C-alpha cells in the first residue's frame, strides 16, 4: 500500500518589531486576542489577526530547529495522529492544528482535482512527529518553529504548489508568529486589512546571505520568583490602554519602514536602535494594561543595563551601537550584534551572568578570546551590575546563534517515523 | 537683640496621579527636566514646571513628618545656615534652597514696606534646622516634606500674609512635589500654563476630614540587586517617547477630573482604579524612554500581583476594589485602602513579605486581628506569590498611616535650635 513521507526542519524566529497580539504565554494569549478583536471589530480572533505588522530575524537551524516528519498512507487507521518530542498530543476538534491540516488538505484536493493520476492523499490519515532540539522550558518560541515545520512538512508531503508566503497564511492560523518561520533571513508579517485574513502573511525582507554577520545571543532567564497567575476564572483584561492604540496606529507603522530600510542598508545602528525602542515600547504597553502584564524581571533589567552601558560607552568614545536587546513575552533576552562584536559581548554576559548549564560556545568565542577581542568599550562602567554580580543560574544558559535560512527539506533517512507511522523513538 | 523663631511640621504626600517631570531620583531629575524643557519650549526648567498636573494624598504627620525650626536675629553672623538631620548642609549659590529663601525674603520685605513698625527680618541671617522622623534610606519623599516644612516655617517666622497655595509656588521651586505638602487631605498640583510658573501651584481638592477612612500602607522595598547608574558623563535621554506626549496631552487631564470626582464622592472603586492605572501608565512611559528607566523591581511586581489578586477575588465574589497600589520613582509600594480593609491587607502583606525591621503596627492591626478580619476575599489564589514566599527583608519595613492634615505650627518648646541659632543636638 502506498505510503508517502516528507521530513523537514524549520527555524525559530525572534521579533525585532513585536506583534502586540501574539503572545506565547498561554495565560495571556486569549487576553491579547480579545484585544485584537476589540480593535478590529469583525475580525475573527480564531484567525489570529494581529493589531500591527511585525518583523523578525530567522535564527540558524544549525543551533535551533524543529524537525518534523509527516507521512500518509491509505493503510493507516482512521484519524490523524501527532507526536511532539515523542509524546502523543491530541489534535483537538476545532483546534489550531486541525485548522492547519484541514487547510493543507484542501490545497491537496485542488492538486488531485487538476491531476487525476495524483495519489488521493487528501483522503488518507496523517501521521506527524515533531522534535525540537531545544527544551520547551527554555522559553524559546517552539510553537513558531514547530508549527512552521508541520505546515512545511505536510506541504512537501502533498507536493503543494503554494509559495512560502501562501503557506505562511496557514502557519499563522496555527500559531501567529509561526508564519515568519517560513522564511530565512529577515522576515515581515504584514498584518493585512481583510477580515478573512487572506492578506495577513509573511514576506521576506532580506535573505540570510544579505547580512550573515547578524548574530544573536539568547540569554535564558529563570523566572523562579514569579508566582502563578490566578487560575480562578479568566482574567478580564480591560485592554483600554490608549498607549496600545497609539502604538498600533502610529509607532509601529513608522518603525516597520525604518527597520526595513536599516536592514537593506546593513545599518546596524538603525536596526539596533529601533529594535531596543520597540522592545521597550511593547513592554510599556503591557504594563499599561489592567491588570498589568509583566514579562521583564530583575535579571532582564540587568541585561538591559549592561547592553545600554556597552552602547553608551561605545558612543561616548566615537563608536556606534554594539548590541541590541529584545524581549518577547517572557524574561529571556535576545541580544543582536554583528559577528565582530560578539567576542566582547559573549564574554561580558558570561562574566556578569554565570550560568548553570555549560555554554557550548559554537563559534569558539570564549576559547579563542584575547584581551583585545574581549575588551569592553573604553569607559564601560562595571558598576551597572551590582557588586558581586548575579548568582549562578539567574541566567540559566546562553545560546549563541546567527541569522539563518528558511525551512529545509531533509532526506528520508532523517525521518522520525517508522513505516507503520509511529515515532521511531517509541517503536 | 531681637530674635524670632518658628517651629512647624509638614507632611509627606504620595501621588495618585504622577507628575512625569518630577523625580526624586537624583540620577534622573535632570533627564526628566530636560524632557520638560523640550516639551515646553521656553519654560524654565529651574522653575520645575511639570508636563502634567498631579494629585496626591497627604499622609498623617502622626507617623511621618519633617519638623523644621527657622530663626532669625540681627545678631547672627552673616550668611544663612541650614542643618538637615543634625548635619550642616551648604546652601549652594543659585541652588533651590537659596531660591526659596530669596522668594520668602522678598515677601517679608513687602510686609516691612507696608508696616514701618515691623522688624526688618528680611535683612537678617537665617538659621534653619530640619529633622525627619523617618530615614532617608526608606526612599520616602523626604525632600517634599522637608522643603514644605522649610517654606512653611519661614513663612510663619516672617508672618507672611500669603495663602498656602501661594506658598506652594515657592515650595515647588524647591522640590517640585513639595508644593503638595502645603495642604492636608487630597491635593492637586495644577501644572499651569504660564512660562513664569505663577500659576503652577497646589490647591486642596478635599480636606482630610472629608475622607478620613483613607489609609495607606507603605512597603519599603530593598533594591539591593540594582547596580549603580553610569557615572561617566550625563546620560543623554532622548525622551522621544511618543507615549509620554500622549500621556501628557490626553491621559492625565482626563484622569485628574475623574479622580477628583471620585474623591468628592468618596468612591473608592473609582479612586483605586485610576490610581493603579496611572501608576502603571507612568512606569510604562519610563520604560518607553531611551535608555529605559526602571523603577519597579521583582518585589514591586510581586506586590502588584497580590493587590491585583485581592481585587480580582473581591470583584469575582460581588465586592468592590479593596486596595490600590502606586509606585513613584523607586521600587517602594504605597497601598491605599479604606480603614475597614486594612486588617486583611496588612496581615496579607506582612505574611507574604516578611520584613527585617519590626512593624510598629500603630493601628493595632495585627495584634487585634481575628480570623474574620484577616480573611482574604473568597477565592484568593495564594499562588500569586511564589512558593515559600519572599525572603525576609525583600520588603525591609512596613509603614501604616492614613490621610493627614497640612503643615502644623508647633510650640517653641519643640524647637530644634538654641538661642545661638545652632541645632540643640549639636550644642
PDB file of N, CA and C in Angstrom, chain A residues 223-232 235 238 240-243 246 251 277 280-281 283-284 287-292 294-298 301 304 308-309 312 325 379 381 383-386 390-391, chain B residues 223-232 235 240-243 246 251 255 277 280-281 283-284 287-292 294-298 301 304 308-309 312 325 379 381 383-386 390-391:
ATOM      1  N   UNK A 223      12.770  32.369  35.851  1.00  0.00           N
ATOM      2  CA  UNK A 223      11.752  33.218  36.463  1.00  0.00           C
ATOM      3  C   UNK A 223      11.183  32.541  37.702  1.00  0.00           C
ATOM      4  N   UNK A 224      12.091  32.005  38.503  1.00  0.00           N
ATOM      5  CA  UNK A 224      11.682  31.221  39.666  1.00  0.00           C
ATOM      6  C   UNK A 224      10.869  32.028  40.656  1.00  0.00           C
ATOM      7  N   UNK A 225      11.086  33.331  40.670  1.00  0.00           N
ATOM      8  CA  UNK A 225      10.434  34.139  41.695  1.00  0.00           C
ATOM      9  C   UNK A 225       8.973  34.440  41.385  1.00  0.00           C
ATOM     10  N   UNK A 226       8.577  34.120  40.166  1.00  0.00           N
ATOM     11  CA  UNK A 226       7.232  34.517  39.795  1.00  0.00           C
ATOM     12  C   UNK A 226       6.225  33.509  40.318  1.00  0.00           C
ATOM     13  N   UNK A 227       5.180  34.012  40.901  1.00  0.00           N
ATOM     14  CA  UNK A 227       4.098  33.130  41.311  1.00  0.00           C
ATOM     15  C   UNK A 227       3.275  32.776  40.093  1.00  0.00           C
ATOM     16  N   UNK A 228       2.328  31.873  40.267  1.00  0.00           N
ATOM     17  CA  UNK A 228       1.479  31.504  39.128  1.00  0.00           C
ATOM     18  C   UNK A 228       0.309  32.457  39.034  1.00  0.00           C
ATOM     19  N   UNK A 229      -0.153  32.634  37.802  1.00  0.00           N
ATOM     20  CA  UNK A 229      -1.292  33.531  37.614  1.00  0.00           C
ATOM     21  C   UNK A 229      -2.524  32.960  38.284  1.00  0.00           C
ATOM     22  N   UNK A 230      -3.450  33.813  38.527  1.00  0.00           N
ATOM     23  CA  UNK A 230      -4.704  33.373  39.102  1.00  0.00           C
ATOM     24  C   UNK A 230      -5.392  32.402  38.157  1.00  0.00           C
ATOM     25  N   UNK A 231      -5.817  31.285  38.663  1.00  0.00           N
ATOM     26  CA  UNK A 231      -6.478  30.325  37.798  1.00  0.00           C
ATOM     27  C   UNK A 231      -7.991  30.364  37.954  1.00  0.00           C
ATOM     28  N   UNK A 232      -8.466  31.083  38.969  1.00  0.00           N
ATOM     29  CA  UNK A 232      -9.916  31.094  39.150  1.00  0.00           C
ATOM     30  C   UNK A 232     -10.570  31.999  38.127  1.00  0.00           C
ATOM     31  N   UNK A 235      -8.922  36.037  33.586  1.00  0.00           N
ATOM     32  CA  UNK A 235      -8.755  37.456  33.863  1.00  0.00           C
ATOM     33  C   UNK A 235      -9.383  38.257  32.726  1.00  0.00           C
ATOM     34  N   UNK A 238      -9.108  44.534  30.699  1.00  0.00           N
ATOM     35  CA  UNK A 238      -9.721  45.672  30.033  1.00  0.00           C
ATOM     36  C   UNK A 238      -8.584  46.361  29.298  1.00  0.00           C
ATOM     37  N   UNK A 240      -7.846  48.750  27.831  1.00  0.00           N
ATOM     38  CA  UNK A 240      -8.195  50.118  27.496  1.00  0.00           C
ATOM     39  C   UNK A 240      -6.957  50.965  27.299  1.00  0.00           C
ATOM     40  N   UNK A 241      -5.811  50.310  27.220  1.00  0.00           N
ATOM     41  CA  UNK A 241      -4.591  51.090  27.094  1.00  0.00           C
ATOM     42  C   UNK A 241      -4.640  51.962  25.854  1.00  0.00           C
ATOM     43  N   UNK A 242      -4.693  53.259  26.054  1.00  0.00           N
ATOM     44  CA  UNK A 242      -4.634  54.157  24.910  1.00  0.00           C
ATOM     45  C   UNK A 242      -3.223  54.162  24.338  1.00  0.00           C
ATOM     46  N   UNK A 243      -2.271  53.750  25.153  1.00  0.00           N
ATOM     47  CA  UNK A 243      -0.905  53.631  24.651  1.00  0.00           C
ATOM     48  C   UNK A 243      -0.853  52.555  23.566  1.00  0.00           C
ATOM     49  N   UNK A 246      -2.119  53.967  20.346  1.00  0.00           N
ATOM     50  CA  UNK A 246      -1.107  54.859  19.809  1.00  0.00           C
ATOM     51  C   UNK A 246       0.024  54.066  19.168  1.00  0.00           C
ATOM     52  N   UNK A 251       3.126  54.331  16.036  1.00  0.00           N
ATOM     53  CA  UNK A 251       4.513  53.979  16.311  1.00  0.00           C
ATOM     54  C   UNK A 251       5.016  52.841  15.419  1.00  0.00           C
ATOM     55  N   UNK A 277      14.082  50.159  21.031  1.00  0.00           N
ATOM     56  CA  UNK A 277      12.945  51.027  21.300  1.00  0.00           C
ATOM     57  C   UNK A 277      11.650  50.224  21.219  1.00  0.00           C
ATOM     58  N   UNK A 280      11.081  47.987  24.289  1.00  0.00           N
ATOM     59  CA  UNK A 280      10.629  48.767  25.449  1.00  0.00           C
ATOM     60  C   UNK A 280       9.201  49.275  25.262  1.00  0.00           C
ATOM     61  N   UNK A 281       8.882  49.649  24.047  1.00  0.00           N
ATOM     62  CA  UNK A 281       7.537  50.144  23.764  1.00  0.00           C
ATOM     63  C   UNK A 281       6.501  49.029  23.947  1.00  0.00           C
ATOM     64  N   UNK A 283       6.754  46.382  25.892  1.00  0.00           N
ATOM     65  CA  UNK A 283       6.608  46.079  27.313  1.00  0.00           C
ATOM     66  C   UNK A 283       5.954  47.225  28.065  1.00  0.00           C
ATOM     67  N   UNK A 284       6.129  48.442  27.572  1.00  0.00           N
ATOM     68  CA  UNK A 284       5.441  49.585  28.177  1.00  0.00           C
ATOM     69  C   UNK A 284       3.929  49.423  28.012  1.00  0.00           C
ATOM     70  N   UNK A 287       2.576  46.931  30.392  1.00  0.00           N
ATOM     71  CA  UNK A 287       2.480  47.485  31.736  1.00  0.00           C
ATOM     72  C   UNK A 287       1.278  48.409  31.852  1.00  0.00           C
ATOM     73  N   UNK A 288       0.890  49.022  30.758  1.00  0.00           N
ATOM     74  CA  UNK A 288      -0.209  49.976  30.764  1.00  0.00           C
ATOM     75  C   UNK A 288      -1.570  49.302  30.651  1.00  0.00           C
ATOM     76  N   UNK A 289      -1.598  47.990  30.766  1.00  0.00           N
ATOM     77  CA  UNK A 289      -2.858  47.249  30.690  1.00  0.00           C
ATOM     78  C   UNK A 289      -3.409  47.057  32.107  1.00  0.00           C
ATOM     79  N   UNK A 290      -4.693  46.758  32.205  1.00  0.00           N
ATOM     80  CA  UNK A 290      -5.276  46.483  33.519  1.00  0.00           C
ATOM     81  C   UNK A 290      -5.889  45.091  33.500  1.00  0.00           C
ATOM     82  N   UNK A 291      -5.389  44.110  34.289  1.00  0.00           N
ATOM     83  CA  UNK A 291      -4.235  44.256  35.172  1.00  0.00           C
ATOM     84  C   UNK A 291      -2.934  44.274  34.353  1.00  0.00           C
ATOM     85  N   UNK A 292      -1.888  44.836  34.898  1.00  0.00           N
ATOM     86  CA  UNK A 292      -0.663  44.991  34.113  1.00  0.00           C
ATOM     87  C   UNK A 292      -0.015  43.636  33.839  1.00  0.00           C
ATOM     88  N   UNK A 294       3.506  41.784  33.179  1.00  0.00           N
ATOM     89  CA  UNK A 294       4.951  41.932  33.341  1.00  0.00           C
ATOM     90  C   UNK A 294       5.669  40.756  32.717  1.00  0.00           C
ATOM     91  N   UNK A 295       6.495  41.009  31.774  1.00  0.00           N
ATOM     92  CA  UNK A 295       7.322  39.938  31.244  1.00  0.00           C
ATOM     93  C   UNK A 295       8.761  40.069  31.727  1.00  0.00           C
ATOM     94  N   UNK A 296       9.228  41.301  31.864  1.00  0.00           N
ATOM     95  CA  UNK A 296      10.617  41.531  32.263  1.00  0.00           C
ATOM     96  C   UNK A 296      10.764  41.362  33.769  1.00  0.00           C
ATOM     97  N   UNK A 297      11.851  40.706  34.191  1.00  0.00           N
ATOM     98  CA  UNK A 297      12.120  40.649  35.621  1.00  0.00           C
ATOM     99  C   UNK A 297      13.459  41.328  35.920  1.00  0.00           C
ATOM    100  N   UNK A 298      13.934  41.245  37.136  1.00  0.00           N
ATOM    101  CA  UNK A 298      15.149  41.960  37.536  1.00  0.00           C
ATOM    102  C   UNK A 298      16.368  41.543  36.712  1.00  0.00           C
ATOM    103  N   UNK A 301      16.142  43.265  33.428  1.00  0.00           N
ATOM    104  CA  UNK A 301      16.530  44.672  33.568  1.00  0.00           C
ATOM    105  C   UNK A 301      18.043  44.807  33.633  1.00  0.00           C
ATOM    106  N   UNK A 304      19.499  44.533  30.238  1.00  0.00           N
ATOM    107  CA  UNK A 304      19.277  45.798  29.536  1.00  0.00           C
ATOM    108  C   UNK A 304      20.325  46.818  29.981  1.00  0.00           C
ATOM    109  N   UNK A 308      22.849  48.665  27.485  1.00  0.00           N
ATOM    110  CA  UNK A 308      22.781  50.123  27.374  1.00  0.00           C
ATOM    111  C   UNK A 308      24.143  50.740  27.698  1.00  0.00           C
ATOM    112  N   UNK A 309      24.810  50.189  28.689  1.00  0.00           N
ATOM    113  CA  UNK A 309      26.107  50.732  29.081  1.00  0.00           C
ATOM    114  C   UNK A 309      27.174  50.476  28.011  1.00  0.00           C
ATOM    115  N   UNK A 312      26.431  53.007  25.386  1.00  0.00           N
ATOM    116  CA  UNK A 312      26.751  54.358  25.825  1.00  0.00           C
ATOM    117  C   UNK A 312      28.257  54.587  25.757  1.00  0.00           C
ATOM    118  N   UNK A 325      19.116  44.704  22.538  1.00  0.00           N
ATOM    119  CA  UNK A 325      18.368  43.682  23.278  1.00  0.00           C
ATOM    120  C   UNK A 325      16.933  43.690  22.773  1.00  0.00           C
ATOM    121  N   UNK A 379      35.699  53.199  29.018  1.00  0.00           N
ATOM    122  CA  UNK A 379      34.770  53.900  29.888  1.00  0.00           C
ATOM    123  C   UNK A 379      33.582  53.074  30.334  1.00  0.00           C
ATOM    124  N   UNK A 381      31.300  51.172  32.492  1.00  0.00           N
ATOM    125  CA  UNK A 381      31.167  51.240  33.946  1.00  0.00           C
ATOM    126  C   UNK A 381      30.722  49.890  34.492  1.00  0.00           C
ATOM    127  N   UNK A 383      30.020  48.978  37.331  1.00  0.00           N
ATOM    128  CA  UNK A 383      29.042  49.002  38.421  1.00  0.00           C
ATOM    129  C   UNK A 383      27.597  48.962  37.961  1.00  0.00           C
ATOM    130  N   UNK A 384      27.387  48.930  36.647  1.00  0.00           N
ATOM    131  CA  UNK A 384      25.984  48.852  36.218  1.00  0.00           C
ATOM    132  C   UNK A 384      25.374  47.530  36.679  1.00  0.00           C
ATOM    133  N   UNK A 385      26.234  46.555  36.928  1.00  0.00           N
ATOM    134  CA  UNK A 385      25.757  45.319  37.531  1.00  0.00           C
ATOM    135  C   UNK A 385      26.149  45.379  38.992  1.00  0.00           C
ATOM    136  N   UNK A 386      25.265  44.958  39.871  1.00  0.00           N
ATOM    137  CA  UNK A 386      25.526  45.082  41.297  1.00  0.00           C
ATOM    138  C   UNK A 386      26.802  44.330  41.679  1.00  0.00           C
ATOM    139  N   UNK A 390      25.558  38.534  39.546  1.00  0.00           N
ATOM    140  CA  UNK A 390      24.344  37.771  39.761  1.00  0.00           C
ATOM    141  C   UNK A 390      24.682  36.344  40.147  1.00  0.00           C
ATOM    142  N   UNK A 391      23.768  35.778  40.908  1.00  0.00           N
ATOM    143  CA  UNK A 391      24.010  34.397  41.332  1.00  0.00           C
ATOM    144  C   UNK A 391      23.950  33.475  40.119  1.00  0.00           C
TER     145      UNK A 391
ATOM    146  N   UNK B 223      16.378  47.550  47.188  1.00  0.00           N
ATOM    147  CA  UNK B 223      16.762  47.439  45.772  1.00  0.00           C
ATOM    148  C   UNK B 223      18.227  47.033  45.671  1.00  0.00           C
ATOM    149  N   UNK B 224      18.596  46.073  46.513  1.00  0.00           N
ATOM    150  CA  UNK B 224      19.997  45.656  46.617  1.00  0.00           C
ATOM    151  C   UNK B 224      20.560  45.139  45.305  1.00  0.00           C
ATOM    152  N   UNK B 225      19.693  44.615  44.454  1.00  0.00           N
ATOM    153  CA  UNK B 225      20.188  43.987  43.243  1.00  0.00           C
ATOM    154  C   UNK B 225      20.552  44.988  42.163  1.00  0.00           C
ATOM    155  N   UNK B 226      20.180  46.211  42.386  1.00  0.00           N
ATOM    156  CA  UNK B 226      20.397  47.168  41.312  1.00  0.00           C
ATOM    157  C   UNK B 226      21.822  47.670  41.320  1.00  0.00           C
ATOM    158  N   UNK B 227      22.420  47.700  40.155  1.00  0.00           N
ATOM    159  CA  UNK B 227      23.748  48.293  40.026  1.00  0.00           C
ATOM    160  C   UNK B 227      23.618  49.808  40.030  1.00  0.00           C
ATOM    161  N   UNK B 228      24.736  50.484  40.050  1.00  0.00           N
ATOM    162  CA  UNK B 228      24.661  51.951  40.033  1.00  0.00           C
ATOM    163  C   UNK B 228      24.654  52.435  38.591  1.00  0.00           C
ATOM    164  N   UNK B 229      24.022  53.582  38.403  1.00  0.00           N
ATOM    165  CA  UNK B 229      23.951  54.138  37.053  1.00  0.00           C
ATOM    166  C   UNK B 229      25.337  54.522  36.576  1.00  0.00           C
ATOM    167  N   UNK B 230      25.460  54.613  35.304  1.00  0.00           N
ATOM    168  CA  UNK B 230      26.714  55.062  34.725  1.00  0.00           C
ATOM    169  C   UNK B 230      27.035  56.468  35.201  1.00  0.00           C
ATOM    170  N   UNK B 231      28.248  56.663  35.662  1.00  0.00           N
ATOM    171  CA  UNK B 231      28.598  57.989  36.154  1.00  0.00           C
ATOM    172  C   UNK B 231      29.457  58.750  35.164  1.00  0.00           C
ATOM    173  N   UNK B 232      29.902  58.040  34.118  1.00  0.00           N
ATOM    174  CA  UNK B 232      30.761  58.754  33.175  1.00  0.00           C
ATOM    175  C   UNK B 232      29.919  59.642  32.284  1.00  0.00           C
ATOM    176  N   UNK B 235      23.869  60.876  31.209  1.00  0.00           N
ATOM    177  CA  UNK B 235      23.129  60.141  30.185  1.00  0.00           C
ATOM    178  C   UNK B 235      22.244  61.118  29.414  1.00  0.00           C
ATOM    179  N   UNK B 240      12.197  60.729  23.410  1.00  0.00           N
ATOM    180  CA  UNK B 240      11.340  60.793  22.237  1.00  0.00           C
ATOM    181  C   UNK B 240      10.088  59.963  22.423  1.00  0.00           C
ATOM    182  N   UNK B 241       9.833  59.537  23.649  1.00  0.00           N
ATOM    183  CA  UNK B 241       8.680  58.687  23.865  1.00  0.00           C
ATOM    184  C   UNK B 241       7.410  59.389  23.423  1.00  0.00           C
ATOM    185  N   UNK B 242       6.797  58.880  22.370  1.00  0.00           N
ATOM    186  CA  UNK B 242       5.520  59.438  21.957  1.00  0.00           C
ATOM    187  C   UNK B 242       4.430  59.039  22.946  1.00  0.00           C
ATOM    188  N   UNK B 243       4.693  57.997  23.702  1.00  0.00           N
ATOM    189  CA  UNK B 243       3.744  57.616  24.737  1.00  0.00           C
ATOM    190  C   UNK B 243       3.669  58.718  25.790  1.00  0.00           C
ATOM    191  N   UNK B 246       1.460  61.470  24.574  1.00  0.00           N
ATOM    192  CA  UNK B 246       0.090  61.001  24.641  1.00  0.00           C
ATOM    193  C   UNK B 246      -0.425  61.053  26.067  1.00  0.00           C
ATOM    194  N   UNK B 251      -4.165  61.490  28.416  1.00  0.00           N
ATOM    195  CA  UNK B 251      -4.487  60.568  29.502  1.00  0.00           C
ATOM    196  C   UNK B 251      -4.622  61.269  30.849  1.00  0.00           C
ATOM    197  N   UNK B 255      -7.839  61.904  33.641  1.00  0.00           N
ATOM    198  CA  UNK B 255      -7.776  61.227  34.941  1.00  0.00           C
ATOM    199  C   UNK B 255      -7.856  62.208  36.099  1.00  0.00           C
ATOM    200  N   UNK B 277      -4.118  52.534  37.510  1.00  0.00           N
ATOM    201  CA  UNK B 277      -3.881  52.737  36.090  1.00  0.00           C
ATOM    202  C   UNK B 277      -2.806  53.797  35.874  1.00  0.00           C
ATOM    203  N   UNK B 280       0.755  52.507  36.617  1.00  0.00           N
ATOM    204  CA  UNK B 280       1.254  51.675  35.524  1.00  0.00           C
ATOM    205  C   UNK B 280       1.557  52.499  34.286  1.00  0.00           C
ATOM    206  N   UNK B 281       0.732  53.488  34.039  1.00  0.00           N
ATOM    207  CA  UNK B 281       0.953  54.331  32.874  1.00  0.00           C
ATOM    208  C   UNK B 281       2.240  55.148  33.026  1.00  0.00           C
ATOM    209  N   UNK B 283       4.898  54.352  34.780  1.00  0.00           N
ATOM    210  CA  UNK B 283       6.043  53.462  34.639  1.00  0.00           C
ATOM    211  C   UNK B 283       6.179  52.929  33.224  1.00  0.00           C
ATOM    212  N   UNK B 284       5.069  52.840  32.529  1.00  0.00           N
ATOM    213  CA  UNK B 284       5.128  52.442  31.123  1.00  0.00           C
ATOM    214  C   UNK B 284       5.880  53.504  30.319  1.00  0.00           C
ATOM    215  N   UNK B 287       9.520  53.280  30.862  1.00  0.00           N
ATOM    216  CA  UNK B 287      10.091  52.155  30.119  1.00  0.00           C
ATOM    217  C   UNK B 287      10.236  52.498  28.646  1.00  0.00           C
ATOM    218  N   UNK B 288       9.383  53.364  28.166  1.00  0.00           N
ATOM    219  CA  UNK B 288       9.380  53.713  26.749  1.00  0.00           C
ATOM    220  C   UNK B 288      10.394  54.799  26.410  1.00  0.00           C
ATOM    221  N   UNK B 289      11.255  55.131  27.367  1.00  0.00           N
ATOM    222  CA  UNK B 289      12.272  56.156  27.137  1.00  0.00           C
ATOM    223  C   UNK B 289      13.551  55.469  26.656  1.00  0.00           C
ATOM    224  N   UNK B 290      14.452  56.229  26.072  1.00  0.00           N
ATOM    225  CA  UNK B 290      15.739  55.671  25.657  1.00  0.00           C
ATOM    226  C   UNK B 290      16.853  56.449  26.336  1.00  0.00           C
ATOM    227  N   UNK B 291      17.696  55.850  27.193  1.00  0.00           N
ATOM    228  CA  UNK B 291      17.558  54.479  27.664  1.00  0.00           C
ATOM    229  C   UNK B 291      16.381  54.346  28.625  1.00  0.00           C
ATOM    230  N   UNK B 292      15.858  53.133  28.754  1.00  0.00           N
ATOM    231  CA  UNK B 292      14.653  52.959  29.566  1.00  0.00           C
ATOM    232  C   UNK B 292      14.952  53.186  31.049  1.00  0.00           C
ATOM    233  N   UNK B 294      13.853  52.146  34.789  1.00  0.00           N
ATOM    234  CA  UNK B 294      13.127  51.141  35.562  1.00  0.00           C
ATOM    235  C   UNK B 294      13.073  51.549  37.012  1.00  0.00           C
ATOM    236  N   UNK B 295      11.882  51.703  37.539  1.00  0.00           N
ATOM    237  CA  UNK B 295      11.768  51.945  38.967  1.00  0.00           C
ATOM    238  C   UNK B 295      11.272  50.693  39.681  1.00  0.00           C
ATOM    239  N   UNK B 296      10.408  49.936  39.023  1.00  0.00           N
ATOM    240  CA  UNK B 296       9.829  48.744  39.645  1.00  0.00           C
ATOM    241  C   UNK B 296      10.807  47.585  39.569  1.00  0.00           C
ATOM    242  N   UNK B 297      10.923  46.823  40.660  1.00  0.00           N
ATOM    243  CA  UNK B 297      11.717  45.602  40.594  1.00  0.00           C
ATOM    244  C   UNK B 297      10.829  44.389  40.857  1.00  0.00           C
ATOM    245  N   UNK B 298      11.405  43.222  40.993  1.00  0.00           N
ATOM    246  CA  UNK B 298      10.613  41.995  41.136  1.00  0.00           C
ATOM    247  C   UNK B 298       9.724  42.024  42.375  1.00  0.00           C
ATOM    248  N   UNK B 301       6.750  44.102  41.581  1.00  0.00           N
ATOM    249  CA  UNK B 301       5.824  43.339  40.742  1.00  0.00           C
ATOM    250  C   UNK B 301       5.013  42.356  41.574  1.00  0.00           C
ATOM    251  N   UNK B 304       2.295  44.126  43.364  1.00  0.00           N
ATOM    252  CA  UNK B 304       1.225  44.397  42.410  1.00  0.00           C
ATOM    253  C   UNK B 304       0.374  43.148  42.208  1.00  0.00           C
ATOM    254  N   UNK B 308      -3.570  42.986  42.901  1.00  0.00           N
ATOM    255  CA  UNK B 308      -4.456  42.660  41.778  1.00  0.00           C
ATOM    256  C   UNK B 308      -5.303  41.419  42.105  1.00  0.00           C
ATOM    257  N   UNK B 309      -4.700  40.456  42.769  1.00  0.00           N
ATOM    258  CA  UNK B 309      -5.428  39.230  43.091  1.00  0.00           C
ATOM    259  C   UNK B 309      -6.483  39.472  44.170  1.00  0.00           C
ATOM    260  N   UNK B 312      -9.246  41.125  42.274  1.00  0.00           N
ATOM    261  CA  UNK B 312      -9.940  40.201  41.377  1.00  0.00           C
ATOM    262  C   UNK B 312     -10.879  39.296  42.168  1.00  0.00           C
ATOM    263  N   UNK B 325      -2.490  50.075  44.464  1.00  0.00           N
ATOM    264  CA  UNK B 325      -1.045  50.273  44.630  1.00  0.00           C
ATOM    265  C   UNK B 325      -0.636  51.487  43.813  1.00  0.00           C
ATOM    266  N   UNK B 379     -11.777  32.878  47.294  1.00  0.00           N
ATOM    267  CA  UNK B 379     -11.162  32.544  46.014  1.00  0.00           C
ATOM    268  C   UNK B 379      -9.795  33.171  45.796  1.00  0.00           C
ATOM    269  N   UNK B 381      -6.162  33.473  45.343  1.00  0.00           N
ATOM    270  CA  UNK B 381      -5.206  32.441  44.943  1.00  0.00           C
ATOM    271  C   UNK B 381      -3.847  32.701  45.584  1.00  0.00           C
ATOM    272  N   UNK B 383      -1.171  31.250  45.289  1.00  0.00           N
ATOM    273  CA  UNK B 383      -0.001  31.008  44.430  1.00  0.00           C
ATOM    274  C   UNK B 383       0.465  32.223  43.658  1.00  0.00           C
ATOM    275  N   UNK B 384      -0.245  33.347  43.790  1.00  0.00           N
ATOM    276  CA  UNK B 384       0.242  34.527  43.052  1.00  0.00           C
ATOM    277  C   UNK B 384       1.612  34.935  43.569  1.00  0.00           C
ATOM    278  N   UNK B 385       1.903  34.535  44.796  1.00  0.00           N
ATOM    279  CA  UNK B 385       3.253  34.729  45.310  1.00  0.00           C
ATOM    280  C   UNK B 385       3.940  33.374  45.219  1.00  0.00           C
ATOM    281  N   UNK B 386       5.183  33.377  44.803  1.00  0.00           N
ATOM    282  CA  UNK B 386       5.895  32.105  44.590  1.00  0.00           C
ATOM    283  C   UNK B 386       5.951  31.292  45.868  1.00  0.00           C
ATOM    284  N   UNK B 390       8.621  35.356  49.900  1.00  0.00           N
ATOM    285  CA  UNK B 390       9.822  36.144  49.657  1.00  0.00           C
ATOM    286  C   UNK B 390      10.745  36.077  50.867  1.00  0.00           C
ATOM    287  N   UNK B 391      12.024  36.238  50.581  1.00  0.00           N
ATOM    288  CA  UNK B 391      12.977  36.198  51.692  1.00  0.00           C
ATOM    289  C   UNK B 391      12.789  37.424  52.585  1.00  0.00           C
TER     290      UNK B 391
END
